[in-house]
mmCIF file of C-alpha atoms in Angstrom:
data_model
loop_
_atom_site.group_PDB
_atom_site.id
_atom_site.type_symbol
_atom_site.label_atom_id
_atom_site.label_comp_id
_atom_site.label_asym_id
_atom_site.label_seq_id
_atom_site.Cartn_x
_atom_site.Cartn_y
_atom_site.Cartn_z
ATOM 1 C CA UNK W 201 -62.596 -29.921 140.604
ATOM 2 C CA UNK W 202 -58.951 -28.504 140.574
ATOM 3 C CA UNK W 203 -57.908 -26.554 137.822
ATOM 4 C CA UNK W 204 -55.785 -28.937 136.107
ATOM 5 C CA UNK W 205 -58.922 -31.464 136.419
ATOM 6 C CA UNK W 206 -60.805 -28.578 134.905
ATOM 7 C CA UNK W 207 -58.766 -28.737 131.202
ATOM 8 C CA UNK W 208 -58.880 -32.433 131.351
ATOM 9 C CA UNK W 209 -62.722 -32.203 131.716
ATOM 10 C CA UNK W 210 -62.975 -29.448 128.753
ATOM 11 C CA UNK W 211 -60.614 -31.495 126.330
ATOM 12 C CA UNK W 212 -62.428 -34.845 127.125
ATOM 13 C CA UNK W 213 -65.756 -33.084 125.989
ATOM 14 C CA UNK W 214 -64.956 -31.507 123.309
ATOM 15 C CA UNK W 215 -62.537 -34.698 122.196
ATOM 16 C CA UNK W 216 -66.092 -36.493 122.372
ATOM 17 C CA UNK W 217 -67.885 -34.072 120.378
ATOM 18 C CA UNK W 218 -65.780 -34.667 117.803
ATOM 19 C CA UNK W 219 -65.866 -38.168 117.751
ATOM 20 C CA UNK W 220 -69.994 -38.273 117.556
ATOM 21 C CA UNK W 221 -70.684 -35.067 115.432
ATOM 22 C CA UNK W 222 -67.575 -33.907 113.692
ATOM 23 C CA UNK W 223 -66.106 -37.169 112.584
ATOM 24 C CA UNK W 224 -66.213 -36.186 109.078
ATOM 25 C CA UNK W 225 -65.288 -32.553 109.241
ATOM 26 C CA UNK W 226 -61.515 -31.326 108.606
ATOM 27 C CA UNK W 227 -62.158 -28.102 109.990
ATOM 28 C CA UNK W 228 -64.564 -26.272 112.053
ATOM 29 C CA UNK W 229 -65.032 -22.814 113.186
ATOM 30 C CA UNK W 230 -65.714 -21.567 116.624
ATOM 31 C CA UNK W 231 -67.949 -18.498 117.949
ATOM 32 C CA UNK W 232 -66.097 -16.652 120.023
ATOM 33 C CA UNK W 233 -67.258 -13.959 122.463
ATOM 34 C CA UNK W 234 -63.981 -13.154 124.432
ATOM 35 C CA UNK W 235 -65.489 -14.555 127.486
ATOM 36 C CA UNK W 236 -64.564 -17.828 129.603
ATOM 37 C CA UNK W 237 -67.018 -20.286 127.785
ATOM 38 C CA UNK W 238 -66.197 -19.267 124.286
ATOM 39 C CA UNK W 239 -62.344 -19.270 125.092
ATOM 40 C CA UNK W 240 -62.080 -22.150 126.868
ATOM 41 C CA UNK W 241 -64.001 -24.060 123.948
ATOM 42 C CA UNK W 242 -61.567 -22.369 121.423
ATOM 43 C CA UNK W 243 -58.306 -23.822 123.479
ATOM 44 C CA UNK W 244 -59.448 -26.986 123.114
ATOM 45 C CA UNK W 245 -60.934 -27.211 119.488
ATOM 46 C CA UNK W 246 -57.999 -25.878 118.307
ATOM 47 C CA UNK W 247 -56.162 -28.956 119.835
ATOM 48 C CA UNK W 248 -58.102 -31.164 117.890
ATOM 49 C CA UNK W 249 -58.903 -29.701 114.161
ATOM 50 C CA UNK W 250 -57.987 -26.553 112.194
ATOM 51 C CA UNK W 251 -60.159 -23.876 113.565
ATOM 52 C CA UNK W 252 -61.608 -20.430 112.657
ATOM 53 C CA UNK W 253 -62.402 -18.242 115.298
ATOM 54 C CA UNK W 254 -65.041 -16.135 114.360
ATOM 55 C CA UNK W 255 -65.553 -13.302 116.695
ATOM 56 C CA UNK W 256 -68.708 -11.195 116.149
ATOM 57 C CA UNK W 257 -68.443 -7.791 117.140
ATOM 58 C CA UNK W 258 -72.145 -6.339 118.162
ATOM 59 C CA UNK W 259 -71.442 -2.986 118.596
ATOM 60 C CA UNK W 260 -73.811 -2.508 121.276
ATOM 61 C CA UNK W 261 -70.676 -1.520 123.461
ATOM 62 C CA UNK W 262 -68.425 1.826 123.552
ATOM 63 C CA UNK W 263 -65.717 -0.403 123.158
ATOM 64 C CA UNK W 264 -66.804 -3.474 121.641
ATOM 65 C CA UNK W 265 -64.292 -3.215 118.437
ATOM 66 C CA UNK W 266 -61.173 -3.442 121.053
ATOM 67 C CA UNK W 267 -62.549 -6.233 122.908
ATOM 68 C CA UNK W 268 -63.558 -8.303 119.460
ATOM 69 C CA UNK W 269 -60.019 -7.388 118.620
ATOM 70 C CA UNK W 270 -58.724 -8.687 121.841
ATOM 71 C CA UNK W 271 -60.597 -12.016 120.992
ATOM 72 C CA UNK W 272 -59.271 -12.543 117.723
ATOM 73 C CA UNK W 273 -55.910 -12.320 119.326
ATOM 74 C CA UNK W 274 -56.102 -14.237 121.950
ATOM 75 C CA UNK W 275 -57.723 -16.876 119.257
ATOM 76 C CA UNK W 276 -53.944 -16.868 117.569
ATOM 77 C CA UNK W 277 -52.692 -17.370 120.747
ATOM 78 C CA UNK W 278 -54.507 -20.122 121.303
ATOM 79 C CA UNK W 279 -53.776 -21.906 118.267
ATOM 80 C CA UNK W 280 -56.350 -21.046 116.000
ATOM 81 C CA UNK W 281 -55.704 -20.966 112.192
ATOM 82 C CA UNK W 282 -57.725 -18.067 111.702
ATOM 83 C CA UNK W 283 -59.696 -14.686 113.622
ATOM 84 C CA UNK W 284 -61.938 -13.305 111.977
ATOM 85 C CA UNK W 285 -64.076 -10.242 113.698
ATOM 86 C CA UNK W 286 -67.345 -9.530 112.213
ATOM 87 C CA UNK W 287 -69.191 -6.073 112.579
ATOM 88 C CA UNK W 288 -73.239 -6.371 112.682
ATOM 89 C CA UNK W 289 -76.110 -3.872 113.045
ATOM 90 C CA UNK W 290 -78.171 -5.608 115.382
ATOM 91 C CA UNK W 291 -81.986 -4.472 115.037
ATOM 92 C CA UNK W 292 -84.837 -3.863 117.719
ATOM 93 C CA UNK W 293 -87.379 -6.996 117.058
ATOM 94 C CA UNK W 294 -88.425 -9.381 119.569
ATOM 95 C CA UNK W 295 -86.156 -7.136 122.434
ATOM 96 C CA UNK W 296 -82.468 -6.730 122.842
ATOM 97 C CA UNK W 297 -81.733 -9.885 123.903
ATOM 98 C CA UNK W 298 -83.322 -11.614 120.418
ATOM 99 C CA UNK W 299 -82.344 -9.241 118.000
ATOM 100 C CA UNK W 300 -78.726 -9.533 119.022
ATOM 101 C CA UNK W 301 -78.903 -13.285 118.889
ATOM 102 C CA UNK W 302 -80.368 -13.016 115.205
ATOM 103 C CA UNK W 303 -77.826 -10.961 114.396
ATOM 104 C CA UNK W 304 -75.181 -13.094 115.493
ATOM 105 C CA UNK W 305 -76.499 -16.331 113.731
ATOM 106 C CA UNK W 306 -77.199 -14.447 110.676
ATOM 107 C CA UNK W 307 -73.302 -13.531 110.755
ATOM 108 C CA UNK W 308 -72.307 -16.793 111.915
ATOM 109 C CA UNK W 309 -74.004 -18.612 108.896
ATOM 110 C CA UNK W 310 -72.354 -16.383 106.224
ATOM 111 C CA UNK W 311 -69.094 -16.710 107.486
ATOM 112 C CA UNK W 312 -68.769 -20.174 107.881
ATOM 113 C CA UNK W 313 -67.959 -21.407 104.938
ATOM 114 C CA UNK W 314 -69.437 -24.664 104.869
ATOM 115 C CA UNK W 315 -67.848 -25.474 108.678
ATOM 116 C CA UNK W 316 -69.489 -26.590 111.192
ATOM 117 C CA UNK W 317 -70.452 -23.662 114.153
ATOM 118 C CA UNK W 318 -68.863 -24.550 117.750
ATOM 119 C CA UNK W 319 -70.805 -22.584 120.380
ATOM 120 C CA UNK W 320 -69.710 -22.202 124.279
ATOM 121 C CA UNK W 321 -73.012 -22.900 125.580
ATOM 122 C CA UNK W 322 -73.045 -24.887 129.106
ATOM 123 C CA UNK W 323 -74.930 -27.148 131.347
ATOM 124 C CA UNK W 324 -75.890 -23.324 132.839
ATOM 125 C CA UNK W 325 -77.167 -21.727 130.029
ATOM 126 C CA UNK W 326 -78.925 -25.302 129.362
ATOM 127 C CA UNK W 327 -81.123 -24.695 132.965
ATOM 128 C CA UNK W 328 -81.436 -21.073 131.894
ATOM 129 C CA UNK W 329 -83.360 -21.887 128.528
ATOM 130 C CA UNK W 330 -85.429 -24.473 130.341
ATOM 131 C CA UNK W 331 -86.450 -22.212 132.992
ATOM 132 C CA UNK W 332 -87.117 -19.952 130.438
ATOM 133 C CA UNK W 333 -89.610 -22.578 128.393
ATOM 134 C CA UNK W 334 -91.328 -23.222 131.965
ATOM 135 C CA UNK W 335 -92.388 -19.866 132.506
ATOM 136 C CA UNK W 336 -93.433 -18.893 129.514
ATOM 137 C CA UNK W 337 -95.427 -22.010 128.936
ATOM 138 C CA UNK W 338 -93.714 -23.022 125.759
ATOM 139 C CA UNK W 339 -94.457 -26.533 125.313
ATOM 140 C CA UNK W 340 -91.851 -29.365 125.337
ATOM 141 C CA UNK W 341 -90.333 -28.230 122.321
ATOM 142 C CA UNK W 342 -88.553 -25.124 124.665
ATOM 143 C CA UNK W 343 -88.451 -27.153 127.651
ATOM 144 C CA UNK W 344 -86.540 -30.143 125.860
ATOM 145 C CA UNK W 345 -83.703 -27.123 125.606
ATOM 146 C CA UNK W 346 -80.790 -27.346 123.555
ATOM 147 C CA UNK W 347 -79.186 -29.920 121.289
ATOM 148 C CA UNK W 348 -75.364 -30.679 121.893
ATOM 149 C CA UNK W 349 -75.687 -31.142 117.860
ATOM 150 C CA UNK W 350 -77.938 -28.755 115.386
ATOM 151 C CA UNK W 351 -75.957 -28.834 112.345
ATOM 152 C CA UNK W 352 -74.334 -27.099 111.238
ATOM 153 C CA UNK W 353 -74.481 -25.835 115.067
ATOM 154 C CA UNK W 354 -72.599 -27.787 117.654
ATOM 155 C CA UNK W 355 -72.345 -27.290 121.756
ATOM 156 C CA UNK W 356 -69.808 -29.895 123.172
ATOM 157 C CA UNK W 357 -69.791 -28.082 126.819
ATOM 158 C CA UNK W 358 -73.515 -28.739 127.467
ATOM 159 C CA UNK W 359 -72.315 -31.250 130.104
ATOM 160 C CA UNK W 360 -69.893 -29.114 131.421
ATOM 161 C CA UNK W 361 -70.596 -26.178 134.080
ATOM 162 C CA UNK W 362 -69.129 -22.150 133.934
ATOM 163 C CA UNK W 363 -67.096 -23.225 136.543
ATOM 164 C CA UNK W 364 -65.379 -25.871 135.083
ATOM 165 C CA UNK W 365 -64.736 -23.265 131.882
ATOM 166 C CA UNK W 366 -63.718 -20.267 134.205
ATOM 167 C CA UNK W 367 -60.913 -23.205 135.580
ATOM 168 C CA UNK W 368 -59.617 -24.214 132.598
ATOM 169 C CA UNK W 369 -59.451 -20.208 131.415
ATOM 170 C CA UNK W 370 -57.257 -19.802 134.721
ATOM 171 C CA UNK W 371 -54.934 -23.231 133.856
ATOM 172 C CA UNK W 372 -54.421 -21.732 130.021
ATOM 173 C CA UNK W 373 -53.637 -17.951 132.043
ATOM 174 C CA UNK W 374 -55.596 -16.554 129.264
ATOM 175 C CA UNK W 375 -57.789 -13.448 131.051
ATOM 176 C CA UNK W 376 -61.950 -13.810 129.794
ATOM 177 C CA UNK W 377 -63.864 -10.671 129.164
ATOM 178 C CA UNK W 378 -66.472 -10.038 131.436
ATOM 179 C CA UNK W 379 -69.348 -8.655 129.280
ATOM 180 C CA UNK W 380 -71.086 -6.339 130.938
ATOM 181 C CA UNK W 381 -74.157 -7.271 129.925
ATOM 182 C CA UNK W 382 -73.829 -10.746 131.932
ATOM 183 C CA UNK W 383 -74.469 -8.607 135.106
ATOM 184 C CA UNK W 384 -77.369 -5.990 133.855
ATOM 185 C CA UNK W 385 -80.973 -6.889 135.684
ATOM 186 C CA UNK W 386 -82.785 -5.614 132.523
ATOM 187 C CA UNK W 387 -82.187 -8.700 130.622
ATOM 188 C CA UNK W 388 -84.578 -11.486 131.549
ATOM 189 C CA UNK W 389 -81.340 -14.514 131.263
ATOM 190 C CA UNK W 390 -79.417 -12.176 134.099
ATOM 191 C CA UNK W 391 -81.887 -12.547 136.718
ATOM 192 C CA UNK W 392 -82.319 -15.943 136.236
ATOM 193 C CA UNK W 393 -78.679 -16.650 136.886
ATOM 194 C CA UNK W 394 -78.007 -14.466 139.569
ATOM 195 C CA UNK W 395 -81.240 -14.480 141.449
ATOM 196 C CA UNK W 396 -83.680 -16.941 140.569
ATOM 197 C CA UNK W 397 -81.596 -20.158 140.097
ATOM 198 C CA UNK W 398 -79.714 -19.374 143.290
ATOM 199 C CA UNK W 399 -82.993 -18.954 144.793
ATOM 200 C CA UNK W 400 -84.141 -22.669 143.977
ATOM 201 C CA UNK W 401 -80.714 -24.067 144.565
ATOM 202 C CA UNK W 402 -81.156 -22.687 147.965
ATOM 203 C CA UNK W 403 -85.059 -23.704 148.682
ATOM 204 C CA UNK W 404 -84.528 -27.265 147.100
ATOM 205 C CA UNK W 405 -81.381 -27.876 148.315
ATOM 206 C CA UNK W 406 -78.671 -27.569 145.279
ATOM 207 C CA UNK W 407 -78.524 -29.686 141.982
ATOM 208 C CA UNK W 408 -81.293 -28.007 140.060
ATOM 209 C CA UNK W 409 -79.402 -26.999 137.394
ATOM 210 C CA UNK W 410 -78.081 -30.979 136.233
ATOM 211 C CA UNK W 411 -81.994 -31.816 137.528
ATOM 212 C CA UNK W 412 -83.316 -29.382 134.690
ATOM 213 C CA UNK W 413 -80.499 -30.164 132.081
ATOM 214 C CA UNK W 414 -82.010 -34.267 132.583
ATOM 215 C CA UNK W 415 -85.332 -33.100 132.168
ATOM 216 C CA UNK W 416 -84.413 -31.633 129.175
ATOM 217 C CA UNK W 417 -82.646 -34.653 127.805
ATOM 218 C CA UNK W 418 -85.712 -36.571 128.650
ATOM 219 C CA UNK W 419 -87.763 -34.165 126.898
ATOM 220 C CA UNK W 420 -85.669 -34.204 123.817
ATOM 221 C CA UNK W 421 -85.705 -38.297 123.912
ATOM 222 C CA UNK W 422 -90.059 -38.074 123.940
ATOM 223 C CA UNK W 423 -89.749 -35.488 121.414
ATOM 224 C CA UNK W 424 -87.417 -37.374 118.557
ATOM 225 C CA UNK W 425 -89.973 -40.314 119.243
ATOM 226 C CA UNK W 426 -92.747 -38.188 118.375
ATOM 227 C CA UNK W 427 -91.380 -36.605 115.369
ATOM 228 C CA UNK W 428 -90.638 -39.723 114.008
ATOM 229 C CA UNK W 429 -94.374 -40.619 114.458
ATOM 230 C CA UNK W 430 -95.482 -37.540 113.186
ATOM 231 C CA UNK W 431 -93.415 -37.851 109.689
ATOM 232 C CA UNK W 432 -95.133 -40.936 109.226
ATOM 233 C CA UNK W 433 -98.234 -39.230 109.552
ATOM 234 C CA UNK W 434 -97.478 -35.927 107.597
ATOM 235 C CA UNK W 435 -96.974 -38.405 105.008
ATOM 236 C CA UNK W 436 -99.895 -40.346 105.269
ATOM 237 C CA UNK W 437 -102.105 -37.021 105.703
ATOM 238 C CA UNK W 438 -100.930 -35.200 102.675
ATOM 239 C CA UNK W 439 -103.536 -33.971 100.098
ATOM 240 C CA UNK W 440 -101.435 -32.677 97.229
ATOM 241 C CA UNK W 441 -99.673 -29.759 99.315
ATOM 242 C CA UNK W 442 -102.746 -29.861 101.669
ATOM 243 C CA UNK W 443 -103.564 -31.964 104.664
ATOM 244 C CA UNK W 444 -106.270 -33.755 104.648
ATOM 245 C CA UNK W 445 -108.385 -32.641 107.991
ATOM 246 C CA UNK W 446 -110.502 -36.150 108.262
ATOM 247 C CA UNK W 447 -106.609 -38.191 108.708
ATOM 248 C CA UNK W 448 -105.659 -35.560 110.958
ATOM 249 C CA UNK W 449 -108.655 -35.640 113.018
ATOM 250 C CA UNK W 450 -107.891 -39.149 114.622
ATOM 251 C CA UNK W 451 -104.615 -38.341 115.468
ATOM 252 C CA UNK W 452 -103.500 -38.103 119.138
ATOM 253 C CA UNK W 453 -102.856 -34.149 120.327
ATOM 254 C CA UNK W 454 -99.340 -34.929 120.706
ATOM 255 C CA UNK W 455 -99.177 -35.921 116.958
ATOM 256 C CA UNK W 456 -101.478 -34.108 115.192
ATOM 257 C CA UNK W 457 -99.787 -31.089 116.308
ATOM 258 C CA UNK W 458 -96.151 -31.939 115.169
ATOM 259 C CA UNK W 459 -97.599 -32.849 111.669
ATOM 260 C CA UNK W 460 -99.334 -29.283 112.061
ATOM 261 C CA UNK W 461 -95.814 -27.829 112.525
ATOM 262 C CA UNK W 462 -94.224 -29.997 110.162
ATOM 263 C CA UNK W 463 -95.927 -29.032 107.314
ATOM 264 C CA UNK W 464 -96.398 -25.487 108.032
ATOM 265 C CA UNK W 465 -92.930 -24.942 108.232
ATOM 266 C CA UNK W 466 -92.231 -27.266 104.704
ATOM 267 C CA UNK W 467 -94.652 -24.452 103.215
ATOM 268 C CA UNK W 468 -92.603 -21.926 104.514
ATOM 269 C CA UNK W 469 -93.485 -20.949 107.803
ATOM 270 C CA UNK W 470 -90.806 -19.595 109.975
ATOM 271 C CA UNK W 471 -91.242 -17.844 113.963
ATOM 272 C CA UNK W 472 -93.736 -20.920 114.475
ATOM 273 C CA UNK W 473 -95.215 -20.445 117.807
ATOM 274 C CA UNK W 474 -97.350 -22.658 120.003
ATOM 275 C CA UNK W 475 -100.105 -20.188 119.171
ATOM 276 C CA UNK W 476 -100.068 -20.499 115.819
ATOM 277 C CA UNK W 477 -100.160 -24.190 115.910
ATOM 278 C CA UNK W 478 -103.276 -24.156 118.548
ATOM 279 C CA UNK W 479 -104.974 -22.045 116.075
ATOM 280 C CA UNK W 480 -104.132 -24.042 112.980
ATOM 281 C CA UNK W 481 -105.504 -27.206 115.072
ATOM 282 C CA UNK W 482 -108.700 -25.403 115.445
ATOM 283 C CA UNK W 483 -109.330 -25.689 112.015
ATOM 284 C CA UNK W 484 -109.379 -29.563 112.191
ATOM 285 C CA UNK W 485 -110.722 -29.866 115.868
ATOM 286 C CA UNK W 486 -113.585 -27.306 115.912
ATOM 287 C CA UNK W 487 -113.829 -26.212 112.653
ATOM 288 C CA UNK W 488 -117.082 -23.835 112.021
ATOM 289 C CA UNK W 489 -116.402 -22.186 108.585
ATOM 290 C CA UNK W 490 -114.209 -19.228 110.220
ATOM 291 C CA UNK W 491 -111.482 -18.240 108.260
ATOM 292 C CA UNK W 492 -107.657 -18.667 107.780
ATOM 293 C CA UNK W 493 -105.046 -18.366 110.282
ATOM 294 C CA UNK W 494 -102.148 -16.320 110.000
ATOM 295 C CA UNK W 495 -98.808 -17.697 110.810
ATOM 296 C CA UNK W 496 -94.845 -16.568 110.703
ATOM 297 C CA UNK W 497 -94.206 -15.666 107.532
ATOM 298 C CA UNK W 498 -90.590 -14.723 106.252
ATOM 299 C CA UNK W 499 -91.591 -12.501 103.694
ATOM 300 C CA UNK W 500 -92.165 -9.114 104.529
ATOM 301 C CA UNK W 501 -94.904 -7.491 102.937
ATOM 302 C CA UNK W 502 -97.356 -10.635 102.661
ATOM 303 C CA UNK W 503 -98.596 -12.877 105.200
ATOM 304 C CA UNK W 504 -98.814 -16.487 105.311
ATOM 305 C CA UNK W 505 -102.653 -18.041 105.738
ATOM 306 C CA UNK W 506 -103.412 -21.412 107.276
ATOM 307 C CA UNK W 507 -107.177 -21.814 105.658
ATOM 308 C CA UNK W 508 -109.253 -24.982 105.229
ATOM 309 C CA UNK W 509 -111.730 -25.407 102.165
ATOM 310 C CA UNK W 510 -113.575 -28.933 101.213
ATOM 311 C CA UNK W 511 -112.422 -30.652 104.174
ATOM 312 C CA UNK W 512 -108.152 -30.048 103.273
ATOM 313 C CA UNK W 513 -105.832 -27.258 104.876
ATOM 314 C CA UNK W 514 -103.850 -25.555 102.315
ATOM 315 C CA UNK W 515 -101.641 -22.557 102.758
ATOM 316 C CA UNK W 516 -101.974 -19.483 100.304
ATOM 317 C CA UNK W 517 -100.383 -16.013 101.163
ATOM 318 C CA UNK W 518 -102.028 -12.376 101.209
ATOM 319 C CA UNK W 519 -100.415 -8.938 101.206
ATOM 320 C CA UNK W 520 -99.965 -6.626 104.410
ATOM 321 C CA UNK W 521 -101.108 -3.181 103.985
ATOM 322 C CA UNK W 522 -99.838 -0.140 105.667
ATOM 323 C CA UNK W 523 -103.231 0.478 107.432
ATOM 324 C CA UNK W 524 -103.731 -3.238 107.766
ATOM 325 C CA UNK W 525 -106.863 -3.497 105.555
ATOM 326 C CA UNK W 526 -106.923 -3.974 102.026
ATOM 327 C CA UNK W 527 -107.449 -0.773 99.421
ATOM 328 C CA UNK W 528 -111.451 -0.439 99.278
ATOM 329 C CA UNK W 529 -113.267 -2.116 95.939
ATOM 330 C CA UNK W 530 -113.274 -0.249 92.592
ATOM 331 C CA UNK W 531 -116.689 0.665 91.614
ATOM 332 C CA UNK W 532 -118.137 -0.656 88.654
#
């Protein structure tokens, strides 16, 4: 694809975006990193609607406040109604790699301002995360990947490869930052771009990374239909804000599971992982009077208990102690 084939490509994508997803919005904001992705997406959004650049700065970096600078400038130039940099303290759970991206979204959301979130993730990054779900065993959920639109966040270069964006970077003569961090083996998402997709490509003889970005639209096609099914069925199961375990009991794995997740995050639930579904399920599938299971809980000094009683799952919460045990009993 030459260069000026490139831009055409990145405007006709995003134009399309906009067209299924954004219809409705005036304005929209995009998240912008400085590098090729994120400023090739901001060139053409600003094209099309008002847009905020908002540039979050980690700090993780010696220099990171000039560089976030550098973005917000090169946001003006591109058009952009608005830069706006935003400092975070980005913490230590769940590695480098998550807390920064909970950081970031965290900013993101509060800054906003009722917009819609454009993000400069591409058909790469796609096969990354899919990769990702296949190794770690996921579930279909993490395999299905990405969603072009997760309101409020939207990714209209999902179709679109790095190479097209580093092009169209080139065509604008607008220089990307190359983060550092894109080229540091300690981060899992590194060595998956630069050695093991390469690897496959070569062993399977190219086109793995559109082969994994269809099987994650196909994934995300079997998934919506099973949602669906499983709202019905949340619905049907409900027992005041319990489930009732004999309704869930004849439901296939598939579904019984997604109305496990569905109502465990409706009670509050959040960090939901395939574990703590599987052990919720055991609790209708081989129940034997053990006790509650714990799962995600956002609060951070109780924990949130999946627990069956009478033949219904409820959800109840219990405090975490420093020593993780409770005080010892009062005499009497």
């Amino acid at each position: 694809m030459d260069r000026q084939g490139a831009l055409a490509a990145l405007h006709a994508a995003v134009s399309a975006f906009a067209r299924d997803f954004c219809a409705a919005d005036e304005r929209w904001c995009v998240a912008l990193s400085g590098g090729a992705d994120s400023l090739a997406l901001t060139a053409a959004a600003a094209k099309l609607k008002p847009t905020t650049a908002l540039v979050v700065d980690h700090q993780l970096q010696p220099n990171s406040a000039a560089v976030a600078a550098t973005a917000g400038e090169q946001a003006l130039t591109l058009g952009c109604v608005g830069a706006q940099v935003i400092r975070v303290d980005v913490g230590a759970e769940g590695g480098p790699e998550a807390a920064a991206r909970t950081a970031r979204y965290r900013a993101l959301e509060q800054a906003r301002g009722g917009a819609p979130v454009l993000l400069g993730h591409t058909l790469d990054d796609q096969a990354e995360t899919v990769l990702l779900g296949l190794g770690r065993g996921s579930g279909p959920r993490s395999i299905a990947g990405m969603r072009a639109s997760d309101p409020p966040w939207g990714r209209p270069l999902l179709g679109l490869r790095r190479s097209v964006t580093r092009a169209a970077c080139a065509e604008l003569g607008v220089a990307p930052w190359q983060d550092p961090h894109n080229s540091d083996r300690r981060f899992t998402r590194v060595r998956l771009r630069t050695e093991v997709l390469p690897l496959l490509e070569d062993v399977l003889g190219g086109g793995v990374a559109d082969a994994l970005a269809r099987t994650a639209a196909a994934l995300r096609a079997d998934t919506d239909a099973l949602d669906d099914l499983a709202r019905q069925a949340l619905a049907e199961a409900g027992s005041g804000t319990g489930l009732d375990t004999t309704r869930l009991a004849v439901l296939p794995e598939a579904i019984r599971r997604r109305v496990i997740r569905g109502w465990l995050l409706a009670g509050g639930a959040s960090g939901l992982t395939d574990k703590h579904i599987r052990g919720v399920d055991t609790l209708v599938m081989a129940w034997r009077g053990q006790g509650g299971v714990a799962v995600g809980s956002p609060l951070r000094n109780q924990r949130l208990i999946a627990a069956r009683r009478d033949g219904v799952l409820s959800l109840h919460t219990e405090p975490v102690y420093a020593d993780r045990s409770p005080p010892p009993a009062r005499r009497k």
